[in-house]
Coordinates of C-alpha atoms and ligand atoms in Angstrom, one line a residue:
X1342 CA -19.8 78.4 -44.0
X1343 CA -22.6 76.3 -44.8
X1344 CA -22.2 72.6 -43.2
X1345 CA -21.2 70.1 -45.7
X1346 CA -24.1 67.8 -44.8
X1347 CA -27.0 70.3 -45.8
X1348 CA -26.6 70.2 -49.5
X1349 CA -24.8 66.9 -49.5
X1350 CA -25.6 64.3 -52.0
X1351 CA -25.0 61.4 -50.5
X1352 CA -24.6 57.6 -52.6
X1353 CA -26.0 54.0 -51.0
X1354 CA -23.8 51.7 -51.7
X1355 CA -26.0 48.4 -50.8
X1356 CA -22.5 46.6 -50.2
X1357 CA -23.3 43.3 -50.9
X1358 CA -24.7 44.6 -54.6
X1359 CA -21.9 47.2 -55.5
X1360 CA -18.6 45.7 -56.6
X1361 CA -17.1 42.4 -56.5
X1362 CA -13.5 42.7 -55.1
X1363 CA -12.3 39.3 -54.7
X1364 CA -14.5 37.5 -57.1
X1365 CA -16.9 35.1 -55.1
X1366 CA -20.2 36.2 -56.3
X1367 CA -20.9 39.1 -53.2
X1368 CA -20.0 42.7 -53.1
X1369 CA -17.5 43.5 -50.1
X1370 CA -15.5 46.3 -48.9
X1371 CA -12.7 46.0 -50.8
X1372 CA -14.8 46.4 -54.3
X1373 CA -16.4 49.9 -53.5
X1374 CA -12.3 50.7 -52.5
X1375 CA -11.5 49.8 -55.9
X1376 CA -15.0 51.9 -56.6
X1377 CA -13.9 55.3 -55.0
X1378 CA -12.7 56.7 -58.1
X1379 CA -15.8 56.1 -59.9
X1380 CA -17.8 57.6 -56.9
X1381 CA -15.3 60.7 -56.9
X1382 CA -15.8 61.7 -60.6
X1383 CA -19.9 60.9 -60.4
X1384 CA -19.6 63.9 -58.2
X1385 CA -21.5 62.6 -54.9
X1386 CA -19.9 64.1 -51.5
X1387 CA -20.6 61.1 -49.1
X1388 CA -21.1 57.4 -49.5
X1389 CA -23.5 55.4 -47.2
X1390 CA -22.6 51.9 -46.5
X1391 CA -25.2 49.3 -45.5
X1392 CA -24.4 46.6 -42.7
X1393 CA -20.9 44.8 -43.7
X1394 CA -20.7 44.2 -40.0
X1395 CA -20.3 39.9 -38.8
X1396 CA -23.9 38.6 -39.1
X1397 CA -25.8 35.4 -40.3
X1398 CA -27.3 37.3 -42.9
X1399 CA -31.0 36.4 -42.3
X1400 CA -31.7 39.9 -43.3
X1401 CA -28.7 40.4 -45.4
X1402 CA -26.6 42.2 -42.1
X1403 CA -29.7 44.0 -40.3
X1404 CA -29.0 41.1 -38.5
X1405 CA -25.6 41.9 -36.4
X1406 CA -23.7 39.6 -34.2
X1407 CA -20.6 42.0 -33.7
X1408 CA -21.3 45.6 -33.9
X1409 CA -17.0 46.0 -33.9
X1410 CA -16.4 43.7 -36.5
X1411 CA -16.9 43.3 -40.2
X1412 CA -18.4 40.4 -41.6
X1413 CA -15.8 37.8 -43.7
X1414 CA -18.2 37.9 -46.6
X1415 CA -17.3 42.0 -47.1
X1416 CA -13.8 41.9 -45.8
X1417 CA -12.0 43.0 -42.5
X1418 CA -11.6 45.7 -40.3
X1419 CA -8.6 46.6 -42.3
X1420 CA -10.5 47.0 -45.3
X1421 CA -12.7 49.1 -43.5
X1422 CA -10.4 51.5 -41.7
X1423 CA -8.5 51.5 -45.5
X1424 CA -11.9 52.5 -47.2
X1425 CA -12.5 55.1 -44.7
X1426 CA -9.1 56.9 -45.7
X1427 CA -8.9 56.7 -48.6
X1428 CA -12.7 57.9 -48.9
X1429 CA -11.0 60.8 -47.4
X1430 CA -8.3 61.5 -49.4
X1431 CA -10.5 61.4 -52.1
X1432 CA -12.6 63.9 -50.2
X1433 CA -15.5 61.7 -49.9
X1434 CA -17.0 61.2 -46.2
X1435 CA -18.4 57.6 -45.0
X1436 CA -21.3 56.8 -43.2
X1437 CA -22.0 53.5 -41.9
X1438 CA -25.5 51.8 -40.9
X1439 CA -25.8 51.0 -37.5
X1440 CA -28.7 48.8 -36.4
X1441 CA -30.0 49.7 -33.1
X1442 CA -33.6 48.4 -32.4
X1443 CA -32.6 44.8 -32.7
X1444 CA -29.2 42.4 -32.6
X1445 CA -28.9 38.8 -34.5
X1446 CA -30.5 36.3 -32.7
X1447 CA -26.6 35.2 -33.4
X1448 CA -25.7 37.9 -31.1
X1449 CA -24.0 36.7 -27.8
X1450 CA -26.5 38.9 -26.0
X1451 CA -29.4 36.7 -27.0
X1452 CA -27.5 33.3 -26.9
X1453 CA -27.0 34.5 -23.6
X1454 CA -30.7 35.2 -22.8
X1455 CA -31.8 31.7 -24.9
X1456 CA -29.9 30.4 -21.7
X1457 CA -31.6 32.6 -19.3
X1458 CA -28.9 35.0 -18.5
X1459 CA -29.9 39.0 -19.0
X1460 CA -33.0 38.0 -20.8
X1461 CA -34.0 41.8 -19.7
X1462 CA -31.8 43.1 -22.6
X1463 CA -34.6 42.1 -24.4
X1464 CA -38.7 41.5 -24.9
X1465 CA -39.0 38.5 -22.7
X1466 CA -42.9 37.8 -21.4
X1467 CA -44.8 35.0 -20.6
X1468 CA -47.4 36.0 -23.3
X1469 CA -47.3 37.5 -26.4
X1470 CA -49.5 40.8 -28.0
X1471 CA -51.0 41.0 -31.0
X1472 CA -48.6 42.6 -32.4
X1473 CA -47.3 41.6 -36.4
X1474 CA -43.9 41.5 -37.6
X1475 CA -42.9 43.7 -40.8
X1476 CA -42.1 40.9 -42.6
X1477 CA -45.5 38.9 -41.9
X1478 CA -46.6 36.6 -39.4
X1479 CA -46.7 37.3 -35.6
X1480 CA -43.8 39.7 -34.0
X1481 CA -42.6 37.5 -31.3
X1482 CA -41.4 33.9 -30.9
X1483 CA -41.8 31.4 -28.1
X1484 CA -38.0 29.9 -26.9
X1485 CA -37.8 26.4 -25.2
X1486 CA -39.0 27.4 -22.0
X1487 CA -42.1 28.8 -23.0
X1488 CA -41.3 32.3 -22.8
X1489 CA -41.6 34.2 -26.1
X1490 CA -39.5 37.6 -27.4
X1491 CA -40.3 40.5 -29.4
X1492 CA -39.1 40.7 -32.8
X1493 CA -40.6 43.3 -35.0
X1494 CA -38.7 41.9 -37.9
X1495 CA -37.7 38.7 -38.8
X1496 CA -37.0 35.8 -36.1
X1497 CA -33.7 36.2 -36.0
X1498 CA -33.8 40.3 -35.9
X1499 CA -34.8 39.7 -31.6
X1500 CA -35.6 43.5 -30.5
X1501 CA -33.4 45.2 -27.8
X1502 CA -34.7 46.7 -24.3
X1503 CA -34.0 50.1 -24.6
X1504 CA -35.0 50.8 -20.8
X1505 CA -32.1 48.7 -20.4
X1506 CA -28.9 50.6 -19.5
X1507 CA -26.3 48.3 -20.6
X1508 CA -28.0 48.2 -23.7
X1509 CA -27.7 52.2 -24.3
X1510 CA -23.9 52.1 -22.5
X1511 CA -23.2 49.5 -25.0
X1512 CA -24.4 51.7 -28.1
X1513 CA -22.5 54.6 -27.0
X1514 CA -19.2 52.7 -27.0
X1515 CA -20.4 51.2 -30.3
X1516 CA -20.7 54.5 -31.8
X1517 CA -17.3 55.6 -30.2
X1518 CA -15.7 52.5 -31.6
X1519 CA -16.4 53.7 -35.3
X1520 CA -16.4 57.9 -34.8
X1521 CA -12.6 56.7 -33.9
X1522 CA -12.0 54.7 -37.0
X1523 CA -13.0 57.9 -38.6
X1524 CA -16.0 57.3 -40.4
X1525 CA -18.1 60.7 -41.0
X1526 CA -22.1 59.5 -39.6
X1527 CA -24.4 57.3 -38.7
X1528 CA -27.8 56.0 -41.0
X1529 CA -29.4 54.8 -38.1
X1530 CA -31.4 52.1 -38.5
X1531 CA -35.5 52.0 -37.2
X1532 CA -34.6 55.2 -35.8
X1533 CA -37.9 55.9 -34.6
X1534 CA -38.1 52.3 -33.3
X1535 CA -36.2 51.6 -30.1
X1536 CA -38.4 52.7 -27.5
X1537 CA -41.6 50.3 -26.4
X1538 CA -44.5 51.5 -24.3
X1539 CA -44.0 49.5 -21.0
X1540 CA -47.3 47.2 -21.5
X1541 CA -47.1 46.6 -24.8
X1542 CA -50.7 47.4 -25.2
X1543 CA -52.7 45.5 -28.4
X1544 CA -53.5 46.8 -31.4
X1545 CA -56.8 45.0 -32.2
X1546 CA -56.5 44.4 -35.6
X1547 CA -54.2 42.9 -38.5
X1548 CA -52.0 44.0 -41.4
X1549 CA -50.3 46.8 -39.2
X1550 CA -47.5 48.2 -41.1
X1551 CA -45.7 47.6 -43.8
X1552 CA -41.8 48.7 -44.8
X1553 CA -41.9 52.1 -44.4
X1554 CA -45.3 52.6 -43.5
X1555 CA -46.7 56.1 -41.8
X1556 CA -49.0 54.1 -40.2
X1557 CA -49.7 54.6 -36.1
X1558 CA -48.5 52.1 -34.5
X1559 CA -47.5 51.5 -30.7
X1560 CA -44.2 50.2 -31.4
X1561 CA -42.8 53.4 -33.5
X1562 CA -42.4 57.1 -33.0
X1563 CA -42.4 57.2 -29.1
X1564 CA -42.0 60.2 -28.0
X1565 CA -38.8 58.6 -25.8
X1566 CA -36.9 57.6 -28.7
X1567 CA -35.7 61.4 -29.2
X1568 CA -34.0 60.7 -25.9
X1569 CA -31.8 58.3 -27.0
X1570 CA -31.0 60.7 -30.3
X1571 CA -30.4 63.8 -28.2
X1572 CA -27.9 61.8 -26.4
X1573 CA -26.2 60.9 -29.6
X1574 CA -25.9 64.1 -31.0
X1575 CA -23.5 64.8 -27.5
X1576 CA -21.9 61.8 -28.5
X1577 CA -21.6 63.5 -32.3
X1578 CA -20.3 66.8 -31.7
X1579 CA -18.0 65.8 -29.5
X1580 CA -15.5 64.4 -32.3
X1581 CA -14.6 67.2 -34.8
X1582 CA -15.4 67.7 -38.6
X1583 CA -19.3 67.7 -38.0
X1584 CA -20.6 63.9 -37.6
X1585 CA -23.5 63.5 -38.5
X1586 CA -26.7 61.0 -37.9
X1587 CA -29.5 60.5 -40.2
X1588 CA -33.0 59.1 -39.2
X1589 CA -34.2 56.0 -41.5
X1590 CA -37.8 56.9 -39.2
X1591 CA -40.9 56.2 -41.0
X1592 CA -43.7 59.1 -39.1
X1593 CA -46.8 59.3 -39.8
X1594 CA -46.5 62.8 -40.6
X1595 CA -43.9 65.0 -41.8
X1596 CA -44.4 67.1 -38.9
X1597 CA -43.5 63.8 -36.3
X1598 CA -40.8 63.6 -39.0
X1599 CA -39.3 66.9 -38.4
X1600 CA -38.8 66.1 -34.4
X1601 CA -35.7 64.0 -35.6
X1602 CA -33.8 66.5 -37.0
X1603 CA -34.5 69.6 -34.0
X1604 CA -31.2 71.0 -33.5
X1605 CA -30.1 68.9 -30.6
X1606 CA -31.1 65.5 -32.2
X1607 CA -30.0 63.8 -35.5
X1608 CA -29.0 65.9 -38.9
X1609 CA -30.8 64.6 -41.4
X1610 CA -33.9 61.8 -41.8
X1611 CA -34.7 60.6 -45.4
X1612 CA -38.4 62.1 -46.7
X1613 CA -40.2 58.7 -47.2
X1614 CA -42.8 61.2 -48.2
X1615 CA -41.8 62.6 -51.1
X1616 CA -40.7 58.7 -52.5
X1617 CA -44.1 57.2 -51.8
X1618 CA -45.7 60.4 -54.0
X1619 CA -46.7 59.2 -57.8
X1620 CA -45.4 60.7 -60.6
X1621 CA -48.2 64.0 -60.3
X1622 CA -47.4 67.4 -60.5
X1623 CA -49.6 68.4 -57.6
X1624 CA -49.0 65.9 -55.6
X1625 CA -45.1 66.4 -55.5
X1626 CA -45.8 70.0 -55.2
X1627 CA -47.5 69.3 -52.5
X1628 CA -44.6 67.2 -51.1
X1629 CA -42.0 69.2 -52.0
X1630 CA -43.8 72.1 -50.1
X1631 CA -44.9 70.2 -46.9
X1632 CA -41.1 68.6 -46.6
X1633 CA -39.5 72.4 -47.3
X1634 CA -41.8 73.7 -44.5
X1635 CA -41.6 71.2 -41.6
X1636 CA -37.7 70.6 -41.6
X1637 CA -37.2 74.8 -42.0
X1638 CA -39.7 74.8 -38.7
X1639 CA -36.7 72.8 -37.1
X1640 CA -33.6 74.8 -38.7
X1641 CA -33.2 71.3 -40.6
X1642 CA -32.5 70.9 -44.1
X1643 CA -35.2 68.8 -46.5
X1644 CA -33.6 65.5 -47.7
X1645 CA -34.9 64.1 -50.9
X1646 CA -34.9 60.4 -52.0
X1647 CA -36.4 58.4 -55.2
X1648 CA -35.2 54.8 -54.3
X1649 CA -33.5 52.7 -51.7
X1650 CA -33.0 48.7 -50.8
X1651 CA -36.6 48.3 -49.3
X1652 CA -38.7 49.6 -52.3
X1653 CA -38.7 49.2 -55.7
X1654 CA -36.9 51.0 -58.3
X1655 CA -37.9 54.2 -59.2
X1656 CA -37.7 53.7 -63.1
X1657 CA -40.5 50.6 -62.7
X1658 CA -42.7 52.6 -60.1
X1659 CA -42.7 55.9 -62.1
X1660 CA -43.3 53.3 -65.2
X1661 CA -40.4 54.5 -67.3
X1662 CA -37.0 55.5 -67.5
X1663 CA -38.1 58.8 -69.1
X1664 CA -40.5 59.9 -65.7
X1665 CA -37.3 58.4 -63.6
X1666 CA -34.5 60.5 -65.2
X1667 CA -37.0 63.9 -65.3
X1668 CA -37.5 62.7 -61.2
X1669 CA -33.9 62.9 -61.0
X1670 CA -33.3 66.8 -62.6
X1671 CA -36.2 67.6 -59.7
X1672 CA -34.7 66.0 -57.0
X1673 CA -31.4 67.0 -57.6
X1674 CA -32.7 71.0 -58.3
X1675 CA -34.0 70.9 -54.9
X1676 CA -32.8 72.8 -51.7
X1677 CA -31.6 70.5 -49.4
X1678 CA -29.2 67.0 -49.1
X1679 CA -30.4 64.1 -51.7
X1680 CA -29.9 60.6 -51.3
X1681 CA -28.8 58.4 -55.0
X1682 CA -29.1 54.3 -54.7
X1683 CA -26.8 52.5 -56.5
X1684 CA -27.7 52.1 -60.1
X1685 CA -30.4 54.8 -60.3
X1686 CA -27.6 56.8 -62.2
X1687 CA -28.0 53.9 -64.4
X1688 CA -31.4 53.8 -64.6
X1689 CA -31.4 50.3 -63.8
X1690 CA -35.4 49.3 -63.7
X1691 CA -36.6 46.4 -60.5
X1692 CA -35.8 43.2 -61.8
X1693 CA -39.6 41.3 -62.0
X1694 CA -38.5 38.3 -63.0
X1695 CA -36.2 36.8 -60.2
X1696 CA -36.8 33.2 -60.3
X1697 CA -38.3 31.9 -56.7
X1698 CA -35.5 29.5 -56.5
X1699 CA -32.7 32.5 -56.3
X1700 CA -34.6 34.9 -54.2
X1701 CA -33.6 35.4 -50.5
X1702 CA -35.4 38.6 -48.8
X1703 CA -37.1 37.3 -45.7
X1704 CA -40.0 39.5 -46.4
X1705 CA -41.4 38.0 -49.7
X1706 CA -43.0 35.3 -47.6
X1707 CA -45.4 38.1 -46.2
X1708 CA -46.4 38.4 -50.0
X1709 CA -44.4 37.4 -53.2
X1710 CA -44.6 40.9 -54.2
X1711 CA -43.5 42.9 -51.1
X1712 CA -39.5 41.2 -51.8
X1713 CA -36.8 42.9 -51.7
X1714 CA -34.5 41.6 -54.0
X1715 CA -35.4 42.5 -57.5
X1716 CA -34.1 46.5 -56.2
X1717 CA -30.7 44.9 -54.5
X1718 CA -29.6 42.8 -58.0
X1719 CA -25.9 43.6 -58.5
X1720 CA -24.6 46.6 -60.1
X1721 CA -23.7 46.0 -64.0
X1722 CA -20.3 47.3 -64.7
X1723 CA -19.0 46.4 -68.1
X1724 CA -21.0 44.9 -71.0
X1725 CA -20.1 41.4 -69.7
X1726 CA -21.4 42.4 -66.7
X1727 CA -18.4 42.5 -64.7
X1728 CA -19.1 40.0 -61.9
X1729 CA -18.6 35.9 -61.8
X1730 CA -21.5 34.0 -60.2
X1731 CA -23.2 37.2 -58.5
X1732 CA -25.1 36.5 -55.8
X1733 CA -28.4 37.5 -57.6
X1734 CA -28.9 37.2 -61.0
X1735 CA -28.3 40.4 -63.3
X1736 CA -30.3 40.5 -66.8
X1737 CA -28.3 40.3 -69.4
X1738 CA -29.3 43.4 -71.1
X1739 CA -28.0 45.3 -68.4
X1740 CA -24.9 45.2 -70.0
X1741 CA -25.9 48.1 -72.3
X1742 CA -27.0 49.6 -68.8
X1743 CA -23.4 49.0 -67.6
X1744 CA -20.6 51.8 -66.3
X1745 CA -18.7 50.7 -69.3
X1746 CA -22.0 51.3 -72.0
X1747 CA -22.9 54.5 -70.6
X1748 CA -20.0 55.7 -69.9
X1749 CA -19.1 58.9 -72.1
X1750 CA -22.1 58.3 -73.9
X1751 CA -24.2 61.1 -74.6
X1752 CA -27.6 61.8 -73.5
X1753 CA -27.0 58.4 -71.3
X1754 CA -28.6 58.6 -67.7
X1755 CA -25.1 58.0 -66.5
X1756 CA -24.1 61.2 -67.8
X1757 CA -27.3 63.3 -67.0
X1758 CA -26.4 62.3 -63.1
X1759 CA -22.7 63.3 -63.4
X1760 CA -23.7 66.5 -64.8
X1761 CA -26.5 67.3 -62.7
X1762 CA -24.7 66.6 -59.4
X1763 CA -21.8 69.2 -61.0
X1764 CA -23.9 71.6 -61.8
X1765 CA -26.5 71.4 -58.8
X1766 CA -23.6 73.6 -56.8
X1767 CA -24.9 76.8 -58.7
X1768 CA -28.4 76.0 -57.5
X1769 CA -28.5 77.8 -54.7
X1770 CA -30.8 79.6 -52.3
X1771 CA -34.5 79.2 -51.9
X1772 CA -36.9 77.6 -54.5
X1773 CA -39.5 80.2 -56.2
X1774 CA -42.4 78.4 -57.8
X1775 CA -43.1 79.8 -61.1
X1776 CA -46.3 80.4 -63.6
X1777 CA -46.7 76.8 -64.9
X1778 CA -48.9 74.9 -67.3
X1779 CA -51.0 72.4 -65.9
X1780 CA -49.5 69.5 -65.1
X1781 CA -45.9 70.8 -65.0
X1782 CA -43.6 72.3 -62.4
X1783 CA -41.3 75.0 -62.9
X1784 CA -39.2 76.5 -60.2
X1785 CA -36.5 78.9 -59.8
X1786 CA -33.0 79.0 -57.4
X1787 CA -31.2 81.8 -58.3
X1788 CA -30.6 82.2 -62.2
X1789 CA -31.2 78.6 -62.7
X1790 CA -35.1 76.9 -63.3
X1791 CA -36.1 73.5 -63.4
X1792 CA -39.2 73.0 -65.7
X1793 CA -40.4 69.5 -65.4
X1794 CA -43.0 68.2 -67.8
X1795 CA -45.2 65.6 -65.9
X1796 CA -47.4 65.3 -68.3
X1797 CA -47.6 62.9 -71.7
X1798 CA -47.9 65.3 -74.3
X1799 CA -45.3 68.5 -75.2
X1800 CA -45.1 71.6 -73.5
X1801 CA -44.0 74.7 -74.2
X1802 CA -42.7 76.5 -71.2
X1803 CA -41.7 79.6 -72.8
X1804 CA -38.0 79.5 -71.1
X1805 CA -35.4 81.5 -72.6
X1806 CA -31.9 81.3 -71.4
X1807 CA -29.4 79.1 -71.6
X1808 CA -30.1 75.6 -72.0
X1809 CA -27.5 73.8 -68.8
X1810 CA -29.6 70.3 -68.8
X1811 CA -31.9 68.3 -70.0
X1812 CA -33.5 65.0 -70.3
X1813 CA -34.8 64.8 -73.9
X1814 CA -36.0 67.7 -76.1
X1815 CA -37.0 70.6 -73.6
X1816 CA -40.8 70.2 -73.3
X1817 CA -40.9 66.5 -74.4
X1818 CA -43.5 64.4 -72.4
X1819 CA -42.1 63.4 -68.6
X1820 CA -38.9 65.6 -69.3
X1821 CA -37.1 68.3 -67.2
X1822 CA -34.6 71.0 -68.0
X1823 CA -32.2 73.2 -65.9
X1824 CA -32.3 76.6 -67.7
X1825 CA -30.3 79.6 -66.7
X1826 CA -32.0 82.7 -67.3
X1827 CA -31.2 86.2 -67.2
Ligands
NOJ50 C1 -34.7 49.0 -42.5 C2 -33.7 48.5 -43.4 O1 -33.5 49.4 -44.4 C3 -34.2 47.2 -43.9 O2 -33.5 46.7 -45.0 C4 -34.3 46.2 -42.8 O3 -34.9 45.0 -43.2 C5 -35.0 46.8 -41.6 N1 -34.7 48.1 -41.3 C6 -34.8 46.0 -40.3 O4 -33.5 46.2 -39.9

């Protein structure tokens, strides 16, 4: 039996975006309960919850205070432990976010060490490095007695001591706590991030690395953090029905990549690879290839992944809905687990035009462009929108976006995703690159090809078959097609 988690296709719900349950403006647990259904028939096999755990929200619950607790704004524990089951009755698993390279500055831990008790749970030093924060400006803080601490994200994110073993005790009984709740994995956070080279040596220059950078940098992919992920895969496979941990670890390389997901360390890590590739045949050839080839050197399955929280929308990268929906009949046709963010079965595009007054992501100050918040606007549901005062803005036109418009529409990108994730099931076995025209990929998996068109003029690819998919008229500029041929 193949492990559920290899082909899985697994949906982000960005929690504070998804669905309003009790009507204040903020998503929370309760309204991707009410969700499940909708989940269930889009055919996805696991959901992936970011942070709803108690946290000041300085970067929207990448900030926790209470690694046990759920955060008032998203509900209570009891909301959690009732979404887990009834996830699982449905037969969808849960995976939570934890957040290991850093607490809230809320956390008692660092109100503790603002006091100077067990400051060496942290970055404490006399001086600071060179070194930058993600979000701009300089990655440490001084506190009121002069020391400063390490924060490689915002001021409030302060990073742990990982050569601290409280710290790693505390983690494991954090990961206990929620393996016995019942939830199914772990997207763990800066995975490639805990770990600091004991003299924190300079970099010598600015503009170091950006969200989801591949980048070297001293801070990130030491060779000790796998270490720490080895030890959570004991901690994994010791609860039954396979638990699993995927890597958000941005490598410089895929092969740095693939050390993540060796047998005895985490399952899965998302390719930021084949996201940061433009919309070129070659190019995602080339990506496709490379990711096939480093995670089979490690007995690891290739994940695939268009969009998330931290970039922007797929639709408004690729430059149109069209290229975004063709992206989606690749991704989906590919051998492997694939990641969907809330809305992309939409098509929803980045919102541009989010006034400065109602935008909130912490990194926008390191340049107005590099925020956050036009990919995490909430989720249209119904033509009216379906939400009172959301939190962000939503355009209006999304209504004709919404569940509700697309809905049983056909030839809506609501519909392509439903039937693609029924039908990817019969995709199966290894991809066989096929003859194409330039500018094109066409690939086989079993009976069934995928013939993308990348290009802006028709192509005729020549396919005979049945027709299972498509995303306009076979052939049409940036369109794909599932055939099954004989
Ligand atoms: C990656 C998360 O996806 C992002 O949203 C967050 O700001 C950083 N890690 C810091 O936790």
């Amino acid at each position: 039996m193949t492990a559920w988690w290899r082909e899985a296709a697994i949906y982000q719900v960005y929690v504070r975006s998804f669905a309003d349950g009790n009507g204040d403006g903020v998503g929370d647990l309760i309204g991707v309960r009410d969700r499940l259904p909708y989940l269930k028939d889009l055919g996805v096999d696991a959901v992936w919850l970011t942070p709803f755990f108690t946290s000041p929200m300085a970067d929207f619950g990448y900030d926790v205070a209470d690694y046990r607790d759920v955060d008032p704004l998203f509900g209570t524990l009891a909301d959690a432990k009732a979404l887990i089951d009834e996830a699982h009755d449905l037969g969808l698993r849960i995976i939570v976010d934890i957040v290991p390279n850093h607490t809230s500055s809320a956390h008692r831990w660092f109100q503790e060490a603002l006091k100077g008790e067990g400051r060496q749970r942290y970055h404490f030093r006399d001086r600071p490095n060179d070194w930058e924060s993600i979000f701009g400006g300089p990655a440490w803080t001084q506190v009121e007695d002069g020391q400063w601490y390490l924060h490689l994200f915002d001021k409030e994110q302060p990073d742990l001591n990982w050569d601290d073993p409280e710290v790693r005790a505390e983690f494991d009984s954090i990961l206990r706590f929620w393996l016995d709740l019942g939830v199914d994995g772990f997207r763990i956070d800066v995975a490639h991030g805990m770990v600091k080279p004991h003299d924190l040596p300079d970099i010598g220059h600015s503009d170091q690395i950006r969200m989801i950078g591949a980048d070297v940098v001293p801070y990130f992919d030491n060779d000790a953090v796998h270490d720490i992920h080895r030890h959570w895969r004991h901690i994994l496979d010791s609860y039954p029905g396979e638990r699993i941990g995927v890597a958000e670890a941005w490598a410089p390389s895929p092969e740095r990549l693939a050390l993540y997901i060796r047998p005895d360390e985490l399952h899965q890590a998302f390719n930021f690879h084949y996201l940061s590739t433009p919309w070129d045949a070659a190019e995602l050839r080339r990506a496709v290839d490379e990711s096939l080839a480093t995670a089979a050197s490690v007995g690891a399955p290739a994940t695939w992944v268009l969009s998330n929280h931290d970039v922007k929308r797929h639709v408004t990268r690729y430059g149109s809905l069209a290229r975004a929906r063709a992206a989606a009949l690749l991704t989906l046709a590919l051998p492997g687990s694939a990641y969907v963010y809330q809305g992309e079965e939409l098509g929803l595009p980045e919102v541009l035009d989010l006034p400065e007054e109602v935008r909130r992501d912490p990194q926008r100050l390191r340049d107005p462009d590099s925020g956050r918040d036009g990919c995490r606007v909430p989720l249209p549901w119904s033509r009216d929108l379906g939400w009172r005062r959301p939190w962000l803005p939503i355009p209006p036109a999304w209504g004709e976006l919404s569940v509700e418009a697309q809905q049983g529409a056909e030839g809506s990108t609501l519909e392509l995703y439903r039937s693609a994730l029924r039908l990817r099931e019969h995709l199966t076995g290894d991809l066989r690159w096929l003859d194409a025209p330039e500018g094109t990929l066409v690939f086989a998996r079993g009976d069934v090809v995928c013939a993308v068109n990348l290009t802006g003029a028709p192509v005729d690819f020549g396919l005979t078959g049945d027709l299972l998919l498509s995303t306009d008229v076979p052939g049409a500029p940036d369109s794909a097609a599932w055939w099954k041929v004989k």
